Short mmCIF file of C-alpha atoms in Angstrom, two decimals:
data_model
loop_
_atom_site.label_atom_id
_atom_site.label_comp_id
_atom_site.label_asym_id
_atom_site.label_seq_id
_atom_site.Cartn_x
_atom_site.Cartn_y
_atom_site.Cartn_z
CA GLU A 981 126.23 17.51 144.47
CA ASP A 982 128.35 19.02 146.69
CA GLN A 983 132.43 18.06 146.58
CA VAL A 984 135.80 19.03 147.81
CA THR A 985 138.52 18.34 146.53
CA GLN A 986 141.93 18.23 148.14
CA SER A 987 145.52 18.06 146.64
CA PRO A 988 148.10 17.20 146.75
CA GLU A 989 147.65 13.68 148.18
CA ALA A 990 150.84 13.59 150.06
CA LEU A 991 153.47 16.62 150.69
CA ARG A 992 156.99 16.25 152.08
CA LEU A 993 159.26 19.02 153.03
CA GLN A 994 161.94 19.89 153.85
CA GLU A 995 162.54 21.90 157.04
CA GLY A 996 161.68 25.40 156.58
CA GLU A 997 160.60 24.85 152.48
CA SER A 998 157.16 26.92 152.25
CA SER A 999 154.36 25.26 150.83
CA SER A 1000 150.80 25.43 149.99
CA LEU A 1001 148.30 22.75 150.40
CA ASN A 1002 145.25 23.36 147.67
CA CYS A 1003 141.57 22.89 148.57
CA SER A 1004 138.98 23.29 146.19
CA TYR A 1005 135.02 22.92 146.76
CA THR A 1006 131.64 22.94 144.39
CA VAL A 1007 128.74 23.96 146.85
CA SER A 1008 125.31 25.14 146.46
CA GLY A 1009 125.98 28.04 149.44
CA LEU A 1010 129.02 28.03 151.19
CA ARG A 1011 128.34 28.48 155.23
CA GLY A 1012 132.06 28.19 156.14
CA LEU A 1013 135.23 26.43 155.63
CA PHE A 1014 137.24 24.74 157.57
CA TRP A 1015 140.43 23.32 158.29
CA TYR A 1016 141.58 20.43 160.87
CA ARG A 1017 144.78 18.96 161.26
CA GLN A 1018 144.57 14.95 162.41
CA ASP A 1019 147.82 12.85 163.62
CA PRO A 1020 147.16 9.38 163.45
CA GLY A 1021 145.00 7.46 165.16
CA LYS A 1022 143.55 10.81 166.55
CA GLY A 1023 140.66 13.27 166.33
CA PRO A 1024 140.60 15.94 163.70
CA GLU A 1025 141.93 19.33 165.51
CA PHE A 1026 140.29 22.46 164.36
CA LEU A 1027 142.55 24.99 163.49
CA PHE A 1028 140.50 27.90 160.90
CA THR A 1029 136.81 28.59 160.03
CA LEU A 1030 136.76 30.76 157.08
CA TYR A 1031 133.57 32.46 156.53
CA SER A 1032 133.80 34.59 153.02
CA ALA A 1033 136.09 34.96 149.70
CA GLY A 1034 138.96 37.62 150.88
CA GLU A 1035 139.04 36.22 154.55
CA GLU A 1036 142.07 35.06 155.79
CA LYS A 1037 143.68 33.53 159.16
CA GLU A 1038 146.42 33.08 160.25
CA LYS A 1039 148.00 30.79 163.60
CA GLU A 1040 151.96 30.37 164.03
CA ARG A 1041 152.87 29.13 160.57
CA LEU A 1042 149.81 28.45 159.16
CA LYS A 1043 147.47 30.84 157.21
CA ALA A 1044 144.35 30.23 155.15
CA THR A 1045 142.79 32.20 152.34
CA LEU A 1046 140.13 31.86 150.62
CA THR A 1047 138.10 32.39 147.23
CA LYS A 1048 135.35 32.08 145.62
CA LYS A 1049 136.00 28.03 144.46
CA GLU A 1050 138.97 26.92 146.88
CA SER A 1051 141.06 27.71 150.14
CA PHE A 1052 144.67 27.34 150.39
CA LEU A 1053 146.64 26.61 153.63
CA HIS A 1054 149.71 28.31 153.43
CA ILE A 1055 153.02 26.60 155.48
CA THR A 1056 155.73 28.80 156.08
CA ALA A 1057 159.17 27.10 157.21
CA PRO A 1058 157.66 24.08 158.29
CA LYS A 1059 159.17 22.32 161.12
CA PRO A 1060 159.05 18.50 162.00
CA GLU A 1061 156.03 18.73 164.02
CA ASP A 1062 153.87 20.31 161.50
CA SER A 1063 153.85 16.61 160.55
CA ALA A 1064 150.24 15.01 159.93
CA THR A 1065 146.97 14.85 157.92
CA TYR A 1066 145.26 18.34 157.38
CA LEU A 1067 141.50 18.09 156.48
CA CYS A 1068 139.01 20.47 154.42
CA ALA A 1069 135.80 20.14 155.18
CA VAL A 1070 132.55 22.61 154.16
CA GLN A 1071 129.57 23.32 155.62
CA VAL A 1072 126.70 24.04 153.18
CA ILE A 1073 123.69 26.71 153.48
CA SER A 1074 120.95 24.72 152.39
CA ASN A 1075 122.25 21.58 155.00
CA THR A 1076 121.73 20.69 158.56
CA GLY A 1077 125.64 21.80 159.79
CA LYS A 1078 127.35 18.33 158.94
CA LEU A 1079 130.60 18.69 157.22
CA ILE A 1080 131.23 17.60 153.89
CA PHE A 1081 135.45 16.66 154.35
CA GLY A 1082 137.48 16.75 151.59
CA GLN A 1083 140.33 13.59 151.45
CA GLY A 1084 142.86 14.90 153.11
CA THR A 1085 146.68 16.17 152.42
CA THR A 1086 149.05 13.67 154.55
CA LEU A 1087 152.31 16.46 154.79
CA GLN A 1088 155.49 14.55 156.22
CA VAL A 1089 158.58 17.62 157.41
CA LYS A 1090 161.95 15.86 157.13
CA PRO A 1091 164.61 17.60 159.41
CA ASN B 205 137.89 22.07 180.67
CA ALA B 206 137.20 18.27 178.90
CA GLY B 207 136.53 18.36 175.35
CA VAL B 208 134.27 15.58 173.77
CA MET B 209 134.58 12.24 175.62
CA GLN B 210 134.38 9.42 173.41
CA ASN B 211 134.58 5.64 175.24
CA PRO B 212 135.53 2.91 174.43
CA ARG B 213 138.91 4.26 172.25
CA HIS B 214 139.18 0.21 170.78
CA LEU B 215 136.49 -1.86 170.81
CA VAL B 216 136.60 -5.51 169.24
CA ARG B 217 134.11 -7.57 167.90
CA ARG B 218 133.14 -10.84 166.55
CA ARG B 219 130.94 -10.90 163.24
CA GLY B 220 127.13 -10.51 164.55
CA GLN B 221 128.11 -9.19 167.78
CA GLU B 222 126.65 -5.13 168.66
CA ALA B 223 128.60 -2.29 169.13
CA ARG B 224 128.06 0.14 171.26
CA LEU B 225 129.95 3.46 170.67
CA ARG B 226 129.84 6.25 173.74
CA CYS B 227 129.85 10.58 173.14
CA SER B 228 129.79 12.89 175.87
CA PRO B 229 129.70 16.65 174.10
CA MET B 230 132.02 19.44 175.51
CA LYS B 231 130.22 21.40 178.19
CA GLY B 232 127.27 23.74 176.71
CA HIS B 233 127.14 22.01 173.40
CA SER B 234 124.01 20.69 172.88
CA HIS B 235 125.01 19.36 169.06
CA VAL B 236 126.28 15.81 168.47
CA TYR B 237 127.81 14.71 165.10
CA TRP B 238 128.80 11.06 164.14
CA TYR B 239 130.79 10.78 161.50
CA ARG B 240 133.07 7.59 160.25
CA GLN B 241 136.08 6.95 158.43
CA LEU B 242 137.25 4.19 156.86
CA PRO B 243 140.49 3.04 155.93
CA GLU B 244 142.22 5.21 153.17
CA GLU B 245 139.02 7.32 152.99
CA GLY B 246 137.75 10.43 154.42
CA LEU B 247 135.49 10.99 156.79
CA LYS B 248 132.12 10.46 156.10
CA PHE B 249 128.84 12.27 157.66
CA MET B 250 126.75 9.44 159.95
CA VAL B 251 123.86 11.54 161.40
CA TYR B 252 123.24 14.63 163.36
CA LEU B 253 121.43 15.05 167.04
CA GLN B 254 120.23 17.29 169.68
CA LYS B 255 118.57 16.24 172.94
CA GLU B 256 116.07 13.59 172.06
CA ASN B 257 115.92 14.54 168.48
CA ILE B 258 117.91 12.80 165.09
CA ILE B 259 117.75 16.19 163.01
CA ASP B 260 119.97 14.72 159.55
CA GLU B 261 120.06 10.94 159.35
CA SER B 262 120.92 11.36 155.77
CA GLY B 263 124.04 9.40 156.01
CA MET B 264 123.63 6.40 158.85
CA PRO B 265 123.38 2.98 156.80
CA LYS B 266 119.77 2.13 156.23
CA GLU B 267 120.36 -1.50 158.09
CA ARG B 268 121.87 -2.24 161.57
CA PHE B 269 123.18 1.27 162.70
CA SER B 270 121.22 3.53 164.76
CA ALA B 271 121.93 6.73 166.79
CA GLU B 272 120.39 9.07 169.82
CA PHE B 273 120.80 11.38 172.22
CA PRO B 274 118.74 11.25 174.77
CA LYS B 275 117.88 14.07 177.91
CA GLU B 276 120.13 12.86 180.34
CA GLY B 277 123.89 10.85 179.41
CA PRO B 278 126.02 10.12 176.20
CA SER B 279 125.15 9.97 172.42
CA ILE B 280 124.86 6.13 171.60
CA LEU B 281 125.70 4.79 167.85
CA ARG B 282 124.67 1.23 168.32
CA ILE B 283 125.58 -1.25 165.42
CA GLN B 284 123.55 -4.43 165.01
CA GLN B 285 125.14 -7.85 164.17
CA VAL B 286 128.50 -6.07 163.18
CA VAL B 287 129.93 -7.19 159.69
CA ARG B 288 133.76 -6.51 158.78
CA GLY B 289 132.93 -3.58 156.66
CA ASP B 290 132.07 -2.14 159.69
CA SER B 291 135.43 -2.05 160.65
CA ALA B 292 136.33 1.74 160.83
CA ALA B 293 137.08 4.61 162.93
CA TYR B 294 133.64 6.54 164.34
CA PHE B 295 134.30 9.97 165.72
CA CYS B 296 131.61 11.93 167.20
CA ALA B 297 131.34 16.25 167.21
CA SER B 298 129.95 18.66 169.36
CA SER B 299 129.06 22.42 168.51
CA PRO B 300 126.61 24.49 171.17
CA SER B 301 125.16 25.52 167.56
CA SER B 302 124.05 24.21 164.05
CA GLY B 303 125.06 27.82 162.66
CA VAL B 304 128.63 28.57 161.53
CA TYR B 305 130.37 27.18 164.56
CA GLU B 306 133.08 25.32 164.36
CA ALA B 307 133.02 21.60 165.08
CA PHE B 308 135.34 19.38 168.13
CA PHE B 309 135.79 16.09 167.47
CA GLY B 310 136.64 13.48 170.02
CA GLN B 311 139.58 10.91 170.09
CA GLY B 312 137.40 8.43 168.08
CA THR B 313 136.44 4.72 168.79
CA ARG B 314 138.05 2.01 166.90
CA LEU B 315 135.97 -0.50 165.72
CA THR B 316 137.42 -3.93 164.87
CA VAL B 317 135.53 -6.95 163.53
CA VAL B 318 137.17 -10.09 163.31
#
């Protein structure tokens, strides 16, 4: 069964304290891995798509990396406005394009 | 440059009533996905539609739930005879294709069944 597991469930950081979020996946064949940000009461906001192991993408303080079994979302010198739930999702080759989501990591950055 | 539009944003229904949730995809997008987010749970796929076709409904509950995406107009997710357990946030996402294209999400409809 295709599965996505995110850790930790919750993360509290001080402003400026860098850290990483983990997304482990078990799928029959990876088409793409997606990172989204979700603020309370809002829909997921697209951040990155990664296609193959070794790929990296950056956006402001965020950097996403991909291996054959997991992806990391690195947050460098976070600010309070980075507080949100970060969602990881995979798209599997054999299916119709639907996304399989992890449970998310809720990040709180304190000033 | 309108994004994915969902309405209503909030919907309150009494048990046994019908709920209709609407989704207009981004301009140029012909693929629509519906997801449900139950309280304290992750997003779960429900159904994937193209214009006038249901492509994958493997995540839809077998009873009371239906979806359509007509040739003209928005996609509709319909829940008949709602029960308390249907209370959740329902999100629609659209993409230009079913390939590896990022899906863009709407702001969701929060359904409360009383």
